[in-house]
mmCIF file of C-alpha atoms in Angstrom:
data_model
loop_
_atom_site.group_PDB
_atom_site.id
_atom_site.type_symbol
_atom_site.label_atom_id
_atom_site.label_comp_id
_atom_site.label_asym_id
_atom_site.label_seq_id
_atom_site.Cartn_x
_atom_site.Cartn_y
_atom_site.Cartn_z
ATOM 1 C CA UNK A 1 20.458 -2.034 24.192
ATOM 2 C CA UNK A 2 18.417 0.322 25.960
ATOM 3 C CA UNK A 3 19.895 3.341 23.925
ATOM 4 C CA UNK A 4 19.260 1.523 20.827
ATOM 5 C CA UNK A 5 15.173 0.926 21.516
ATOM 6 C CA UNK A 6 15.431 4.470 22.045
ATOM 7 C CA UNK A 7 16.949 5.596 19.544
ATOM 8 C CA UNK A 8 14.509 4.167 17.090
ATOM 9 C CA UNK A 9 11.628 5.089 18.894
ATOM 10 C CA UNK A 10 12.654 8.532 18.346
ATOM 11 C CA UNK A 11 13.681 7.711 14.631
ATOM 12 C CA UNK A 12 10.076 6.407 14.179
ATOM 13 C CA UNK A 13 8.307 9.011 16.359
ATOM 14 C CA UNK A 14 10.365 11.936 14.096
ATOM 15 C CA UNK A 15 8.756 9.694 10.662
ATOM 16 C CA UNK A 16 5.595 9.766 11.461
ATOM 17 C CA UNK A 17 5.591 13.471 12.751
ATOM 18 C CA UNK A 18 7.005 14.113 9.647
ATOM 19 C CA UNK A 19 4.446 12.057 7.267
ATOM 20 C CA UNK A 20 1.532 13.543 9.824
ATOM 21 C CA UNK A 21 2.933 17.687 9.067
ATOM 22 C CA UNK A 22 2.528 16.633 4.932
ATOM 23 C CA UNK A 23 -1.114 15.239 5.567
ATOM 24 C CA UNK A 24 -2.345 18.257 8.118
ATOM 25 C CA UNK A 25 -0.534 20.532 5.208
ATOM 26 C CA UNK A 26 -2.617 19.164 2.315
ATOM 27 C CA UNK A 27 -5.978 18.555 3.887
ATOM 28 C CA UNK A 28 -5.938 22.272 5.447
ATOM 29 C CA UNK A 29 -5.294 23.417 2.163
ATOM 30 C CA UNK A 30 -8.590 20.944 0.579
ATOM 31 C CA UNK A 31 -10.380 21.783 3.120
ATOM 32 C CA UNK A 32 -9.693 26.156 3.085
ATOM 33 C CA UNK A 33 -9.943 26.133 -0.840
ATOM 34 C CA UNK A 34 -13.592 24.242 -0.338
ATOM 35 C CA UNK A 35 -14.584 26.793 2.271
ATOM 36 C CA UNK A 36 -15.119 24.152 4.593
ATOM 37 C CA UNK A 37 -13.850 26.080 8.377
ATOM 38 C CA UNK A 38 -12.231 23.111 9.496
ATOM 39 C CA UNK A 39 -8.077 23.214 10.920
ATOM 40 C CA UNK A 40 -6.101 20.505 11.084
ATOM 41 C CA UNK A 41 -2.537 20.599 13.454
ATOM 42 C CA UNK A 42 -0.244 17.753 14.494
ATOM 43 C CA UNK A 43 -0.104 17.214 18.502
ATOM 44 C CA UNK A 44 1.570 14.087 20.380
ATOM 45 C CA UNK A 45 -0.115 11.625 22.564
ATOM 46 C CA UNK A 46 0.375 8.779 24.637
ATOM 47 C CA UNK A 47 -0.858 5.700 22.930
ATOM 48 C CA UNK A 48 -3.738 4.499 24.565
ATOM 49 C CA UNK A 49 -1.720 0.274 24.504
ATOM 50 C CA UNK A 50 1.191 2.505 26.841
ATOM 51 C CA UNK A 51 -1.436 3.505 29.577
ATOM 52 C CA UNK A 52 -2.068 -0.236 30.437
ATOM 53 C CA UNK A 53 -0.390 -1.176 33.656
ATOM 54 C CA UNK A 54 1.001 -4.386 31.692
ATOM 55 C CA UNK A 55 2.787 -2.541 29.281
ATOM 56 C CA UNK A 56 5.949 -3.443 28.197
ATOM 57 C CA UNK A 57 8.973 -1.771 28.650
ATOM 58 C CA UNK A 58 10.614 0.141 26.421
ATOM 59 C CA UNK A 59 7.782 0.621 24.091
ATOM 60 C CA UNK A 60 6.853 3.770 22.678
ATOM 61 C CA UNK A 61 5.986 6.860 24.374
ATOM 62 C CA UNK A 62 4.747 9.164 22.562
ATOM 63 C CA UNK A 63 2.343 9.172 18.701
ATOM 64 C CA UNK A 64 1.557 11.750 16.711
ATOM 65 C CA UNK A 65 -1.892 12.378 16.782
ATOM 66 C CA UNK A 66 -4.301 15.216 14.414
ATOM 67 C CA UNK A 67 -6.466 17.711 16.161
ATOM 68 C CA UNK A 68 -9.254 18.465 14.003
ATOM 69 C CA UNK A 69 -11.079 21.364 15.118
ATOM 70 C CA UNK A 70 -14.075 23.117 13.113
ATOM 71 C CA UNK A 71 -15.588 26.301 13.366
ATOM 72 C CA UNK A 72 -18.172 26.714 16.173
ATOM 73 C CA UNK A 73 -18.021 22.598 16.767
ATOM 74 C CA UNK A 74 -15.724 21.143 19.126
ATOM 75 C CA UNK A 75 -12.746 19.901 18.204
ATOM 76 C CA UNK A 76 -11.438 15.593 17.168
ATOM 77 C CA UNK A 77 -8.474 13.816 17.076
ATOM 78 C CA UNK A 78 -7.860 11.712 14.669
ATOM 79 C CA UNK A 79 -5.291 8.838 14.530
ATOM 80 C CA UNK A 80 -2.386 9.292 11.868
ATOM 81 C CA UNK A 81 -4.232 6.539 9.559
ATOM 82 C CA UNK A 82 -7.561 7.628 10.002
ATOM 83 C CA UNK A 83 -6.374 11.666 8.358
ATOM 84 C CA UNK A 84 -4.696 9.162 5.977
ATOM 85 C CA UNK A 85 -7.702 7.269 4.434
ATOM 86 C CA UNK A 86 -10.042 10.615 5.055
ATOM 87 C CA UNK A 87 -7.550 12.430 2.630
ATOM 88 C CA UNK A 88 -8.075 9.855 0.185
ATOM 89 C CA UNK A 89 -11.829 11.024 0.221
ATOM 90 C CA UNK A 90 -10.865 14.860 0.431
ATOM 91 C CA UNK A 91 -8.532 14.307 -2.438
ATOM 92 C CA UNK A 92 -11.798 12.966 -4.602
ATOM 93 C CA UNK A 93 -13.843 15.253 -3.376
ATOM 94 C CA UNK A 94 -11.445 18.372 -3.929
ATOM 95 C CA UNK A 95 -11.133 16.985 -7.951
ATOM 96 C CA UNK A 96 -14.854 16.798 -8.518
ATOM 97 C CA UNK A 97 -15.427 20.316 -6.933
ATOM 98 C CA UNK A 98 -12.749 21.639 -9.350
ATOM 99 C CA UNK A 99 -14.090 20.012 -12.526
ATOM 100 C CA UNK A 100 -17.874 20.750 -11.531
ATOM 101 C CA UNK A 101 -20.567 23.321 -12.857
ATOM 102 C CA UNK A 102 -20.483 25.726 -9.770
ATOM 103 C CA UNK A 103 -23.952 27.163 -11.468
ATOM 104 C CA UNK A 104 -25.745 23.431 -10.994
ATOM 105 C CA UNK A 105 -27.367 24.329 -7.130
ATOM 106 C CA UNK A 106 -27.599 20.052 -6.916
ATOM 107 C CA UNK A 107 -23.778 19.650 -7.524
ATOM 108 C CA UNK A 108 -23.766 22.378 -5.272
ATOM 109 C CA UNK A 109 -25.949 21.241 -2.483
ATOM 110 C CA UNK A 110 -24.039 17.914 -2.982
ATOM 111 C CA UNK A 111 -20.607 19.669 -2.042
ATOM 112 C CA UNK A 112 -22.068 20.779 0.974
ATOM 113 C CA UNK A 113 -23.335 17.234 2.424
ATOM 114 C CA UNK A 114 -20.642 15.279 1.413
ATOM 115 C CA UNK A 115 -18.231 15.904 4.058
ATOM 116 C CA UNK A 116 -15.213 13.553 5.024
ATOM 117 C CA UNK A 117 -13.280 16.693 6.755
ATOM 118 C CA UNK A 118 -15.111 16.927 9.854
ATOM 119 C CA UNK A 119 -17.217 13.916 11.755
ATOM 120 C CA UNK A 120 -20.525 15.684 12.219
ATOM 121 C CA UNK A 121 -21.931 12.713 14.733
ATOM 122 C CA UNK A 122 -20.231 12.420 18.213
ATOM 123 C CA UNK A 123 -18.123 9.618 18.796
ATOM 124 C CA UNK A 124 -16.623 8.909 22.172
ATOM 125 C CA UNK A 125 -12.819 8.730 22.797
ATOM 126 C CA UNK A 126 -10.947 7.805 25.215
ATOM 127 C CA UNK A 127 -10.140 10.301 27.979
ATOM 128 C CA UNK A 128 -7.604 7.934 29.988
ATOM 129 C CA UNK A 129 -7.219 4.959 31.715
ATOM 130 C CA UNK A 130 -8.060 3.465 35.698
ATOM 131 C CA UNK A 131 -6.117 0.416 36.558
ATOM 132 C CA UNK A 132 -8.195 -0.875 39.926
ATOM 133 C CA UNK A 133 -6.214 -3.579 41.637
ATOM 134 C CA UNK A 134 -8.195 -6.349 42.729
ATOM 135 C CA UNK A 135 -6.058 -8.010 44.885
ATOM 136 C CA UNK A 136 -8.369 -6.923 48.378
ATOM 137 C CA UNK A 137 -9.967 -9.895 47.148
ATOM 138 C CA UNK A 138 -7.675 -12.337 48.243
ATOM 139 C CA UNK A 139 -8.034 -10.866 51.955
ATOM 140 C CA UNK A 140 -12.142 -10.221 52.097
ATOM 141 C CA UNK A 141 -11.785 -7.023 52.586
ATOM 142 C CA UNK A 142 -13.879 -3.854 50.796
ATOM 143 C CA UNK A 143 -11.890 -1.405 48.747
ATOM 144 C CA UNK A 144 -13.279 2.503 48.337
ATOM 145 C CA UNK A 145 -11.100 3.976 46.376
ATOM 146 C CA UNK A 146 -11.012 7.432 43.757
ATOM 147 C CA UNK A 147 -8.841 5.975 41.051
ATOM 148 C CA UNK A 148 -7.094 8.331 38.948
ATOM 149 C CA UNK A 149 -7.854 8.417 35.430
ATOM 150 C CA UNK A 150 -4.764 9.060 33.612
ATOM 151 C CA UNK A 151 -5.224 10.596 29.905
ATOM 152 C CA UNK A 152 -3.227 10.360 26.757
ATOM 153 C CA UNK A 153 -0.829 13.054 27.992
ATOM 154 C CA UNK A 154 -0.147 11.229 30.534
ATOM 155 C CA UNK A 155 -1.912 13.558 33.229
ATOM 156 C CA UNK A 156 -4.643 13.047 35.932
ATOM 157 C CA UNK A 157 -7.765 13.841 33.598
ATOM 158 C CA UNK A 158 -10.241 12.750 36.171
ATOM 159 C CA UNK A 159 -11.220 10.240 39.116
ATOM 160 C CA UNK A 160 -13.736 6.955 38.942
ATOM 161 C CA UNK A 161 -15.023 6.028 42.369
ATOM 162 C CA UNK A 162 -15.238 1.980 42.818
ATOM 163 C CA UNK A 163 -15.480 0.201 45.501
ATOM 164 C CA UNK A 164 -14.483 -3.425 45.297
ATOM 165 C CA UNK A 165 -15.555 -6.062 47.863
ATOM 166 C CA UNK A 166 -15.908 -10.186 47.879
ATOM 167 C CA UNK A 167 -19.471 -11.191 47.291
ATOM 168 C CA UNK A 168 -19.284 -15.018 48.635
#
């Protein structure tokens, strides 16, 4: 039974690899024919519901994940479905800049705000996961502790200092 889980983990971690190489290889090619310096590649990552302490066994290891990474900027990842529903916008965006009047500088200027390849405001991901046990509580006694964070690669990414004691 165990072989079988496996086995179609791997079976659905090799489909969705394979569905996330055909996005990265259509919206780098969108996004080089716009001139828009933005790279997309296909990396794997833990998924963040397999970093809980409560996970289930058995469940899957590993996602594929897309690193978006743009030209002096930092670079993103991006969750299979969000590339997904972004190319949908690319894919718009790529027919209108073909069928456009290049000459027009406000279908021009427009080309240049309108940008679903790239998210130009910060947005905070997750860099791991601390699991602080709280049973000290049961015996009144104060916890100090570095807890490991423990990122989607599944490697120490950092430590958050708690400290854990009964109140009344």
């Amino acid at each position: 039974e165990r072989e079988a889980m496996l086995d179609l983990s791997l079976r659905k971690l090799r489909e969705q690899t394979g569905k996330a190489n055909l996005y990265v290889r259509e919206a780098s090619f969108i996004s080089e024919e716009m001139g828009k310096k933005t790279e997309y590649r296909v990396t794997l990552q833990i998924p963040s519901s397999s970093l809980d302490a409560n996970r289930k066994r058995g469940a899957v290891l590993s996602e594929p994940a897309i690193q978006v990474r743009r030209k002096g900027k930092g670079k993103q990842i991006w969750s299979l479905e969000k590339l997904e529903n972004r190319l949908v916008d690319m894919r718009e965006l790529y027919q209108e800049w073909k069928d456009c009047d290049e000459d027009n500088p406000v279908t021009r200027s427009y080309f240049k705000r309108a940008d679903p390849f790239y998210d130009e405001q910060e947005n905070h991901s997750l860099i791991g996961v601390a699991n602080v046990f709280l049973e000290c509580l049961f015996y009144d006694v104060k916890l100090q502790y570095a807890v490991p964070i423990i990122n989607q690669k599944g490697e120490i990414s950092g430590r958050l200092h708690v400290e854990v004691m009964r109140l009344s």
